[in-house]
Short mmCIF file of C-alpha atoms in Angstrom, two decimals:
data_model
loop_
_atom_site.label_atom_id
_atom_site.label_comp_id
_atom_site.label_asym_id
_atom_site.label_seq_id
_atom_site.Cartn_x
_atom_site.Cartn_y
_atom_site.Cartn_z
CA MET A 276 33.93 -83.56 -5.54
CA ASN A 277 34.99 -84.27 -1.97
CA LEU A 278 38.74 -84.18 -1.49
CA PRO A 279 40.71 -83.98 1.76
CA THR A 280 41.71 -80.53 2.95
CA GLU A 281 45.41 -81.39 2.70
CA ILE A 282 44.97 -82.01 -1.03
CA ARG A 283 42.77 -78.99 -1.70
CA TYR A 284 45.17 -76.64 0.11
CA ARG A 285 48.41 -78.20 -1.05
CA ARG A 286 50.78 -75.49 -2.25
CA TYR A 287 51.02 -75.05 -6.01
CA GLU A 288 54.77 -75.67 -6.09
CA ASP A 289 54.28 -79.10 -4.46
CA TRP A 290 52.33 -80.50 -7.43
CA THR A 291 54.58 -82.45 -9.77
CA GLU A 292 54.63 -82.02 -13.54
CA ASN A 293 53.47 -85.61 -13.89
CA GLU A 294 50.45 -84.97 -11.68
CA LYS A 295 49.54 -81.86 -13.64
CA HIS A 296 49.93 -83.67 -16.95
CA LYS A 297 47.55 -86.44 -15.83
CA ILE A 298 44.90 -83.83 -14.96
CA ILE A 299 45.26 -82.26 -18.43
CA GLU A 300 44.99 -85.70 -20.07
CA ASN A 301 41.88 -86.58 -18.07
CA LYS A 302 40.10 -83.34 -18.96
CA ALA A 303 40.79 -83.94 -22.66
CA LYS A 304 38.74 -87.17 -22.47
CA SER A 305 35.53 -85.30 -21.63
CA PRO A 306 32.76 -85.61 -24.26
CA TRP A 307 31.31 -82.27 -23.16
CA LEU A 308 34.09 -79.74 -23.80
CA ALA A 309 32.50 -76.44 -24.77
CA SER A 310 33.10 -74.73 -28.09
CA TYR A 311 32.34 -71.04 -27.53
CA HIS A 312 31.95 -70.79 -23.75
CA LEU A 313 34.99 -70.21 -21.54
CA GLU A 314 35.91 -73.25 -19.44
CA PRO A 315 38.89 -73.77 -17.13
CA LYS A 316 42.14 -74.97 -18.59
CA THR A 317 42.05 -77.51 -15.75
CA GLY A 318 40.22 -77.88 -12.47
CA LEU A 319 37.42 -75.78 -11.08
CA LEU A 320 36.16 -72.54 -12.59
CA ASN A 321 33.81 -70.54 -10.40
CA ASP A 322 33.26 -66.79 -9.93
CA PRO A 323 34.03 -64.26 -12.66
CA ASN A 324 36.51 -61.74 -11.25
CA GLY A 325 38.04 -58.45 -12.32
CA PHE A 326 35.64 -57.92 -15.26
CA SER A 327 36.78 -54.58 -16.67
CA TYR A 328 38.24 -52.62 -19.58
CA PHE A 329 41.97 -51.90 -19.63
CA ASN A 330 44.70 -51.25 -22.17
CA GLY A 331 42.23 -51.28 -25.06
CA LYS A 332 40.73 -54.70 -24.27
CA PHE A 333 38.15 -56.31 -22.04
CA GLN A 334 39.62 -58.09 -19.06
CA LEU A 335 38.10 -61.10 -17.33
CA PHE A 336 39.63 -63.33 -14.69
CA TYR A 337 38.05 -66.52 -13.45
CA GLN A 338 38.51 -67.97 -10.00
CA ASN A 339 40.20 -71.35 -10.25
CA TRP A 340 41.57 -74.32 -8.37
CA PRO A 341 43.62 -75.96 -11.12
CA PHE A 342 44.06 -79.45 -9.68
CA GLY A 343 40.54 -80.91 -9.77
CA ALA A 344 36.82 -80.25 -9.63
CA ALA A 345 36.81 -79.00 -6.04
CA HIS A 346 37.04 -75.75 -4.09
CA GLY A 347 40.61 -75.49 -2.88
CA LEU A 348 43.50 -73.04 -2.85
CA LYS A 349 42.10 -70.51 -5.34
CA GLN A 350 43.85 -68.31 -7.88
CA TRP A 351 42.64 -65.88 -10.54
CA VAL A 352 43.30 -66.82 -14.18
CA HIS A 353 43.47 -63.89 -16.60
CA THR A 354 41.80 -63.73 -19.99
CA GLU A 355 41.28 -60.86 -22.40
CA SER A 356 39.02 -60.13 -25.34
CA SER A 357 38.47 -57.51 -28.00
CA ASP A 358 34.86 -58.50 -28.75
CA LEU A 359 33.46 -59.99 -25.50
CA VAL A 360 33.01 -63.33 -27.28
CA HIS A 361 36.51 -64.76 -27.74
CA PHE A 362 38.37 -64.76 -24.42
CA LYS A 363 41.99 -65.86 -24.56
CA GLU A 364 44.04 -66.94 -21.57
CA THR A 365 47.23 -64.89 -21.33
CA GLY A 366 49.17 -67.02 -18.87
CA ILE A 367 48.86 -64.30 -16.20
CA THR A 368 47.61 -65.50 -12.83
CA LEU A 369 46.97 -63.92 -9.45
CA GLU A 370 48.23 -66.72 -7.24
CA PRO A 371 47.79 -67.25 -3.49
CA ASP A 372 51.45 -66.52 -2.79
CA HIS A 373 51.33 -63.71 -0.23
CA ALA A 374 50.80 -63.61 3.53
CA HIS A 375 47.52 -61.75 2.89
CA ASP A 376 46.06 -64.39 0.52
CA SER A 377 47.83 -67.51 1.79
CA HIS A 378 44.70 -69.67 1.65
CA GLY A 379 43.23 -68.32 -1.55
CA ALA A 380 42.76 -65.31 -3.79
CA TYR A 381 39.00 -64.97 -3.51
CA SER A 382 36.58 -62.91 -5.55
CA GLY A 383 36.89 -59.25 -6.37
CA SER A 384 36.86 -56.61 -9.06
CA ALA A 385 39.14 -54.41 -11.15
CA TYR A 386 39.32 -50.85 -12.48
CA GLU A 387 41.78 -49.02 -14.73
CA ILE A 388 43.53 -46.20 -12.87
CA ASP A 389 46.49 -44.19 -14.22
CA SER A 390 47.32 -46.71 -16.97
CA LYS A 391 47.33 -49.63 -14.53
CA LEU A 392 44.65 -52.11 -13.57
CA PHE A 393 43.71 -52.01 -9.89
CA LEU A 394 42.77 -55.47 -8.61
CA PHE A 395 40.63 -55.44 -5.46
CA TYR A 396 39.96 -58.86 -3.94
CA THR A 397 39.47 -60.91 -0.80
CA GLY A 398 42.55 -62.58 0.59
CA ASN A 399 41.59 -65.76 2.42
CA VAL A 400 43.88 -66.38 5.41
CA ARG A 401 43.54 -69.14 7.99
CA ASP A 402 45.44 -69.76 11.22
CA GLU A 403 46.66 -73.07 12.62
CA ASP A 404 43.18 -73.72 14.05
CA TRP A 405 41.68 -73.14 10.58
CA VAL A 406 39.98 -69.91 11.70
CA ARG A 407 39.49 -67.63 8.71
CA ASP A 408 40.57 -63.99 8.55
CA PRO A 409 39.04 -62.39 5.43
CA LEU A 410 41.16 -59.49 4.21
CA GLN A 411 40.23 -57.05 1.46
CA VAL A 412 43.50 -56.53 -0.38
CA GLY A 413 44.80 -55.02 -3.60
CA ALA A 414 47.32 -55.24 -6.40
CA TRP A 415 48.38 -53.37 -9.53
CA MET A 416 48.67 -55.03 -12.91
CA ASP A 417 50.62 -53.13 -15.55
CA LYS A 418 50.22 -53.28 -19.32
CA GLU A 419 52.83 -56.02 -19.56
CA GLY A 420 50.85 -58.19 -17.17
CA HIS A 421 53.15 -57.84 -14.17
CA ILE A 422 51.23 -57.96 -10.88
CA GLU A 423 52.45 -56.19 -7.76
CA LYS A 424 50.51 -56.89 -4.56
CA PHE A 425 50.02 -54.27 -1.86
CA GLU A 426 51.83 -54.92 1.39
CA LYS A 427 49.08 -53.38 3.49
CA VAL A 428 45.55 -54.64 3.98
CA LEU A 429 43.00 -52.24 2.49
CA ILE A 430 39.99 -53.23 4.63
CA GLN A 431 40.24 -55.35 7.75
CA GLN A 432 37.41 -57.52 9.05
CA PRO A 433 34.99 -55.20 10.92
CA GLN A 434 33.85 -56.09 14.42
CA ASP A 435 30.21 -56.47 13.39
CA VAL A 436 30.73 -59.25 10.84
CA THR A 437 31.61 -62.92 10.98
CA GLU A 438 34.36 -64.49 8.89
CA HIS A 439 32.00 -64.18 5.92
CA PHE A 440 33.12 -60.83 4.54
CA ARG A 441 34.19 -60.84 0.91
CA ASP A 442 33.89 -59.92 -2.77
CA PRO A 443 34.74 -56.18 -2.95
CA GLN A 444 33.44 -54.39 -6.03
CA ILE A 445 34.96 -51.04 -6.96
CA PHE A 446 32.96 -48.55 -9.01
CA ASP A 447 33.14 -44.88 -9.91
CA TYR A 448 30.10 -42.79 -8.96
CA GLN A 449 30.19 -39.11 -9.89
CA GLY A 450 33.97 -39.06 -9.88
CA GLN A 451 34.39 -40.79 -6.51
CA PHE A 452 35.58 -44.37 -6.07
CA TYR A 453 33.33 -46.51 -3.90
CA ALA A 454 33.30 -50.20 -3.06
CA ILE A 455 30.68 -52.57 -1.73
CA VAL A 456 31.52 -55.77 0.15
CA GLY A 457 29.25 -58.72 0.92
CA ALA A 458 28.93 -59.61 4.58
CA GLN A 459 27.24 -61.60 7.32
CA ASN A 460 26.46 -59.91 10.64
CA LEU A 461 26.89 -61.45 14.09
CA ASP A 462 23.25 -62.58 14.01
CA LYS A 463 24.13 -64.46 10.82
CA LYS A 464 22.08 -62.24 8.54
CA GLY A 465 23.35 -61.02 5.18
CA PHE A 466 24.05 -57.36 4.43
CA ILE A 467 26.32 -55.11 2.35
CA LYS A 468 28.95 -52.61 3.50
CA LEU A 469 29.80 -49.44 1.57
CA TYR A 470 33.27 -47.87 1.53
CA LYS A 471 34.87 -44.98 -0.31
CA ALA A 472 38.45 -44.26 -1.32
CA THR A 473 39.85 -41.49 0.86
CA ASN A 474 40.76 -38.56 -1.40
CA ASN A 475 40.05 -40.97 -4.26
CA ASP A 476 43.19 -42.91 -3.36
CA VAL A 477 42.39 -46.59 -3.81
CA THR A 478 45.14 -47.57 -1.41
CA ASN A 479 43.12 -45.99 1.42
CA TRP A 480 39.49 -46.86 2.17
CA GLU A 481 37.05 -45.57 4.77
CA PHE A 482 33.74 -47.00 5.91
CA VAL A 483 30.65 -45.06 4.79
CA GLY A 484 27.85 -47.20 6.18
CA ASN A 485 25.77 -50.31 5.76
CA LEU A 486 23.96 -50.10 2.45
CA GLU A 487 20.18 -49.77 2.65
CA PHE A 488 18.57 -51.40 -0.39
CA GLY A 489 15.18 -52.52 0.87
CA GLY A 490 16.37 -55.97 1.88
CA THR A 491 14.77 -57.93 4.70
CA GLY A 492 17.85 -59.71 6.00
CA SER A 493 16.24 -63.13 5.51
CA GLU A 494 19.42 -64.38 3.80
CA TYR A 495 22.34 -65.56 5.91
CA MET A 496 25.02 -64.16 3.56
CA ILE A 497 25.17 -61.84 0.58
CA GLU A 498 27.80 -62.86 -1.94
CA CYS A 499 29.15 -61.04 -4.97
CA PRO A 500 27.28 -57.71 -4.68
CA ASN A 501 27.70 -55.50 -7.75
CA LEU A 502 26.31 -52.03 -8.36
CA VAL A 503 26.02 -50.92 -11.97
CA PHE A 504 24.25 -47.97 -13.53
CA VAL A 505 21.88 -48.57 -16.44
CA ASP A 506 20.52 -45.32 -17.90
CA ASN A 507 21.73 -43.70 -14.66
CA LYS A 508 19.55 -46.03 -12.58
CA PRO A 509 21.43 -48.08 -9.98
CA VAL A 510 20.98 -51.82 -10.48
CA LEU A 511 22.10 -54.03 -7.60
CA LEU A 512 23.17 -57.55 -8.60
CA TYR A 513 23.73 -59.97 -5.74
CA SER A 514 23.61 -63.59 -4.60
CA PRO A 515 21.68 -63.85 -1.31
CA GLN A 516 22.43 -67.25 0.21
CA GLY A 517 19.60 -68.71 2.26
CA LEU A 518 17.05 -66.12 1.11
CA ASP A 519 13.59 -66.97 2.47
CA LYS A 520 11.48 -68.43 -0.33
CA SER A 521 8.50 -66.41 0.82
CA GLU A 522 10.48 -63.40 -0.39
CA LEU A 523 11.40 -64.85 -3.78
CA ASP A 524 10.34 -68.04 -5.56
CA TYR A 525 13.49 -69.93 -6.57
CA ASP A 526 14.57 -73.56 -6.83
CA ASN A 527 18.37 -73.49 -7.01
CA ILE A 528 20.47 -74.07 -3.91
CA TYR A 529 21.20 -70.32 -3.94
CA PRO A 530 19.53 -67.60 -6.04
CA ASN A 531 21.09 -64.96 -8.29
CA THR A 532 19.07 -61.77 -8.03
CA TYR A 533 18.72 -58.05 -8.76
CA LYS A 534 16.91 -54.87 -7.80
CA ILE A 535 16.39 -51.79 -9.96
CA CYS A 536 16.66 -48.59 -7.94
CA GLN A 537 15.89 -44.95 -8.68
CA SER A 538 18.95 -43.21 -7.24
CA PHE A 539 22.04 -43.68 -5.08
CA ASP A 540 22.13 -41.53 -1.93
CA THR A 541 25.74 -41.65 -0.76
CA GLU A 542 25.04 -39.32 2.20
CA ASN A 543 22.53 -41.75 3.71
CA THR A 544 24.11 -44.90 2.26
CA GLU A 545 20.90 -45.84 0.49
CA LEU A 546 19.70 -47.13 -2.83
CA VAL A 547 16.51 -45.11 -3.08
CA GLY A 548 13.30 -46.51 -4.53
CA ALA A 549 14.48 -50.10 -4.71
CA SER A 550 12.23 -52.46 -6.65
CA PRO A 551 11.20 -55.85 -5.30
CA ILE A 552 13.81 -58.57 -5.59
CA TYR A 553 13.82 -60.48 -8.89
CA ASN A 554 15.52 -63.57 -10.25
CA LEU A 555 18.26 -62.55 -12.64
CA ASP A 556 18.08 -66.00 -14.23
CA TYR A 557 15.31 -68.60 -14.13
CA GLY A 558 17.46 -71.57 -15.12
CA PHE A 559 19.29 -74.27 -13.22
CA GLU A 560 22.64 -72.57 -12.72
CA ALA A 561 23.79 -69.00 -13.03
CA TYR A 562 25.56 -67.51 -10.05
CA ALA A 563 28.02 -64.90 -8.83
CA THR A 564 27.17 -62.54 -11.68
CA GLN A 565 29.67 -59.71 -12.15
CA GLY A 566 28.97 -56.53 -14.08
CA PHE A 567 30.62 -53.22 -14.84
CA ASN A 568 30.04 -49.95 -16.64
CA ALA A 569 32.31 -49.87 -19.69
CA PRO A 570 33.97 -46.59 -20.69
CA ASP A 571 31.25 -46.00 -23.29
CA GLY A 572 28.56 -46.34 -20.61
CA LYS A 573 27.30 -49.75 -21.66
CA VAL A 574 26.78 -52.28 -18.88
CA TYR A 575 28.03 -55.82 -19.35
CA ILE A 576 27.53 -58.84 -17.11
CA VAL A 577 28.86 -62.39 -17.02
CA SER A 578 27.96 -65.27 -14.72
CA TRP A 579 29.41 -68.50 -13.45
CA ILE A 580 27.46 -71.37 -15.00
CA GLY A 581 27.59 -73.46 -11.88
CA LEU A 582 26.66 -73.33 -8.23
CA PRO A 583 28.47 -73.85 -4.94
CA ASP A 584 28.08 -77.20 -3.19
CA ILE A 585 26.92 -79.10 -6.29
CA ASP A 586 28.65 -82.08 -7.91
CA TYR A 587 28.69 -82.17 -11.73
CA PRO A 588 29.21 -85.02 -14.22
CA THR A 589 32.41 -83.36 -15.46
CA ASP A 590 33.98 -83.89 -12.03
CA GLN A 591 35.16 -87.32 -13.19
CA TYR A 592 37.30 -85.50 -15.77
CA ASP A 593 38.91 -83.19 -13.17
CA TYR A 594 37.15 -80.01 -14.26
CA GLN A 595 33.95 -78.11 -13.52
CA GLY A 596 32.27 -74.84 -14.40
CA ALA A 597 32.00 -72.42 -17.30
CA MET A 598 31.38 -68.75 -17.96
CA SER A 599 28.10 -67.59 -19.45
CA LEU A 600 27.91 -65.53 -22.58
CA VAL A 601 28.60 -61.86 -21.92
CA LYS A 602 25.33 -59.93 -21.93
CA GLU A 603 24.50 -56.24 -22.19
CA LEU A 604 22.00 -54.84 -19.69
CA THR A 605 19.23 -52.44 -20.70
CA ILE A 606 16.05 -51.23 -19.05
CA LYS A 607 12.82 -51.20 -21.05
CA ASP A 608 9.46 -50.23 -19.55
CA GLY A 609 10.91 -50.62 -16.07
CA LYS A 610 12.17 -54.17 -16.76
CA LEU A 611 15.77 -55.32 -16.83
CA TYR A 612 16.78 -56.97 -20.11
CA GLN A 613 19.97 -58.92 -20.72
CA TYR A 614 21.07 -60.06 -24.15
CA PRO A 615 24.30 -61.42 -25.69
CA VAL A 616 26.65 -58.87 -27.19
CA PRO A 617 26.28 -58.21 -30.96
CA ALA A 618 29.55 -60.01 -31.82
CA MET A 619 27.86 -63.32 -31.02
CA LYS A 620 26.08 -63.05 -34.38
CA GLU A 621 29.45 -63.26 -36.11
CA LEU A 622 29.67 -66.91 -35.04
CA ARG A 623 26.60 -67.78 -37.08
CA SER A 624 26.80 -69.86 -40.23
CA GLU A 625 24.20 -69.47 -42.95
CA ALA A 626 20.65 -69.64 -41.59
CA LYS A 627 18.65 -72.81 -42.16
CA PRO A 628 14.89 -73.12 -41.58
CA LEU A 629 14.10 -74.73 -38.24
CA ALA A 630 13.09 -78.35 -38.74
CA ASN A 631 13.40 -81.70 -37.04
CA LEU A 632 17.03 -82.79 -36.96
CA ASP A 633 18.32 -86.09 -35.64
CA SER A 634 21.98 -85.17 -35.60
CA THR A 635 23.68 -81.88 -34.80
CA ASN A 636 27.01 -81.12 -33.22
CA ASN A 637 25.16 -79.59 -30.22
CA THR A 638 26.83 -76.26 -31.02
CA TYR A 639 24.22 -73.94 -32.45
CA GLU A 640 21.77 -71.07 -32.01
CA LEU A 641 18.04 -71.17 -32.66
CA GLU A 642 16.08 -67.99 -33.29
CA VAL A 643 12.43 -68.94 -33.22
CA THR A 644 8.95 -67.51 -32.83
CA VAL A 645 5.99 -69.19 -31.14
CA PRO A 646 2.57 -67.82 -32.12
CA SER A 647 0.12 -66.50 -29.56
CA ASP A 648 -2.68 -68.68 -28.16
CA SER A 649 -0.69 -71.89 -28.65
CA LYS A 650 1.32 -74.55 -26.85
CA THR A 651 4.62 -75.75 -28.29
CA GLU A 652 7.09 -78.37 -27.08
CA LEU A 653 10.63 -78.30 -28.41
CA ILE A 654 13.17 -80.97 -27.47
CA LEU A 655 16.90 -80.25 -27.65
CA PHE A 656 19.66 -82.83 -27.08
CA ALA A 657 17.04 -85.26 -28.43
CA ASP A 658 17.51 -88.96 -29.11
CA GLN A 659 15.37 -91.20 -31.32
CA GLU A 660 12.83 -91.67 -28.52
CA SER A 661 12.60 -87.89 -28.06
CA ASN A 662 14.28 -87.92 -24.69
CA GLY A 663 16.18 -84.70 -24.10
CA LEU A 664 15.79 -81.15 -22.83
CA LYS A 665 12.10 -80.30 -23.13
CA ILE A 666 11.11 -76.67 -23.56
CA THR A 667 7.37 -76.02 -23.36
CA ILE A 668 6.18 -72.58 -24.46
CA ASN A 669 2.54 -71.95 -23.57
CA THR A 670 1.49 -68.62 -25.07
CA LYS A 671 -2.13 -69.32 -24.21
CA GLU A 672 -1.59 -69.40 -20.44
CA GLY A 673 1.67 -67.45 -20.37
CA GLN A 674 4.25 -69.91 -19.12
CA LEU A 675 7.62 -71.28 -20.20
CA LEU A 676 8.82 -74.58 -18.72
CA VAL A 677 12.27 -76.19 -19.07
CA ASP A 678 12.53 -79.88 -18.12
CA ARG A 679 15.87 -81.73 -18.07
CA SER A 680 14.61 -84.94 -16.44
CA SER A 681 15.26 -87.01 -19.59
CA ALA A 682 18.40 -85.22 -20.76
CA GLY A 683 21.58 -87.20 -20.23
CA GLN A 684 23.28 -87.74 -16.91
CA GLN A 685 21.17 -86.54 -13.99
CA TYR A 686 22.59 -84.52 -11.12
CA ALA A 687 21.48 -82.03 -8.43
CA ILE A 688 18.09 -83.72 -8.47
CA ASP A 689 17.37 -82.63 -4.89
CA PHE A 690 16.71 -79.19 -6.36
CA GLY A 691 14.26 -80.39 -8.99
CA ARG A 692 14.50 -81.13 -12.70
CA THR A 693 12.29 -78.36 -14.05
CA ARG A 694 12.39 -74.57 -14.08
CA GLN A 695 9.69 -72.19 -15.20
CA CYS A 696 8.65 -68.57 -15.43
CA ASP A 697 5.65 -66.53 -16.47
CA ILE A 698 5.67 -64.92 -19.91
CA ASP A 699 3.21 -62.65 -21.65
CA PRO A 700 0.41 -64.65 -23.29
CA SER A 701 1.31 -63.43 -26.74
CA GLU A 702 3.65 -64.22 -29.61
CA THR A 703 7.00 -65.12 -28.08
CA LYS A 704 10.50 -64.96 -29.51
CA LEU A 705 13.29 -67.21 -28.24
CA ASN A 706 17.01 -67.17 -28.90
CA ILE A 707 18.50 -70.45 -27.71
CA PHE A 708 22.24 -71.06 -27.53
CA VAL A 709 23.48 -74.65 -27.19
CA ASP A 710 27.12 -75.51 -26.57
CA LYS A 711 27.82 -79.22 -25.96
CA SER A 712 26.48 -79.28 -22.37
CA ILE A 713 25.38 -75.67 -21.92
CA PHE A 714 22.15 -73.93 -22.86
CA GLU A 715 21.17 -70.28 -22.56
CA ILE A 716 17.61 -69.28 -23.47
CA PHE A 717 16.67 -65.63 -24.03
CA VAL A 718 12.97 -64.84 -24.05
CA ASN A 719 11.78 -61.81 -26.03
CA ASP A 720 15.27 -60.37 -26.50
CA GLY A 721 16.31 -60.92 -22.91
CA GLU A 722 13.26 -60.06 -20.83
CA LYS A 723 13.68 -63.46 -19.14
CA VAL A 724 16.71 -65.78 -19.24
CA PHE A 725 17.25 -69.47 -18.50
CA THR A 726 20.83 -70.73 -18.11
CA GLY A 727 21.69 -74.32 -17.38
CA ARG A 728 23.59 -77.46 -18.14
CA VAL A 729 22.71 -80.90 -19.39
CA PHE A 730 25.23 -83.64 -20.00
CA PRO A 731 23.79 -85.52 -22.97
CA ASN A 732 24.37 -89.13 -23.81
CA GLN A 733 26.26 -89.87 -27.01
CA ASP A 734 23.07 -90.27 -29.04
CA GLN A 735 21.38 -87.11 -27.75
CA THR A 736 22.20 -84.72 -30.58
CA GLY A 737 18.84 -83.95 -32.18
CA ILE A 738 16.23 -81.21 -32.31
CA HIS A 739 12.61 -82.36 -32.30
CA ILE A 740 9.50 -80.21 -32.62
CA GLN A 741 7.26 -82.40 -30.51
CA GLU A 742 4.08 -80.37 -30.42
CA GLY A 743 2.57 -77.17 -31.77
CA GLN A 744 3.75 -74.51 -34.16
CA ILE A 745 7.14 -72.90 -34.16
CA SER A 746 9.08 -71.15 -36.90
CA GLY A 747 12.52 -69.70 -37.21
CA SER A 748 16.14 -70.35 -38.05
CA TYR A 749 18.92 -72.72 -37.11
CA PHE A 750 22.55 -71.51 -37.13
CA ASP A 751 25.63 -73.63 -36.61
CA LEU A 752 27.99 -71.63 -34.41
CA GLY A 753 31.70 -71.75 -35.11
CA VAL A 754 34.50 -70.24 -33.08
#
């Protein structure tokens, strides 16, 4: 949604209660409000921020402009959860109310330290000529939810980067706090900077070096870099904007990617033995993924179901964006797997055999198996003419294709209406989650994942088995 700068950067206190009430009323008219995915209370939801564990609960903020479906003066909105499925807004916000974040509280991370939650984020500051000064800044949040911002800047813009320098992620490696920050160099190539906390004091940071991870620099900016450790192997999650398609086959405006590495050499600032770059998600929209190592060692990730610079059908209702399901990362046979947390199964109603259905509430999970040496076409969000989201599983040739060209309101068509990936030519299991306008498809327990949105017409509520053999279960999902 294109709105003038003076509206997008209007101070929060200048919005009247009447204006805010009209936005709330408009959002409530949407036919696509999600049931079990987190959406913004109002306005734009984009990057997950501050995903962490603190005070006995999981913490997740989302970046938000609350006054419409546009990127404006951003805040963080706080939610918490005990099961990584039900996230409840607490009313706590990190607002752009300080000299060091005057034009937006941009993305960052969080970590529990000494019974407080350390918030590490990018403060967006612009001068009268609209020149940006990106500042890496911090705050403490106590157990009562009070936030106290630091008066000093933690990391200033280095001389070898442009204004694109953001998204600090703090992590603990062998008892030492480190942080990585996404950046663009003066030649407009993307890279990552590594810092460490001096004497493990997170109010003081020193530069270690530019992180070597086997990248080519074909991207013009690296956003949202995250380093997590799965079975002690470093896994780098990142969003390389402008990545050359000869390096990775992707169709979205920007990809969401990962590399599995063998070790982390802090002396030489290197992720050793980095794998090739892979798509984290093969669907239409998953971006800005954030992950962390929980206290028990498990690694959880969550993504923004949305993409920058894309208009969505919900824009007319003054909101946009959602959070993906939280997934646990594992490595099996050298491959990265991601699968929803076990508590998702608690949403299931009694299993019903998969069959053609003309009317559902578009809030369900399918757990199905496609036999080897076959071709199956399944249509979700189907109408009587079998228009809808077409999923073709070809276990003979080893390919899975998702086609949304006949599913509801079309958008972002410049980036294509189909997505696909290779699969093993053998019996294939799928877990498919549908939530009003959201779908998440997990292939073989998370070996491959497709995340996306469709905005179905009023009569697109069915499930049709259009071709081939498929067996399994249907579960209504209730919050």
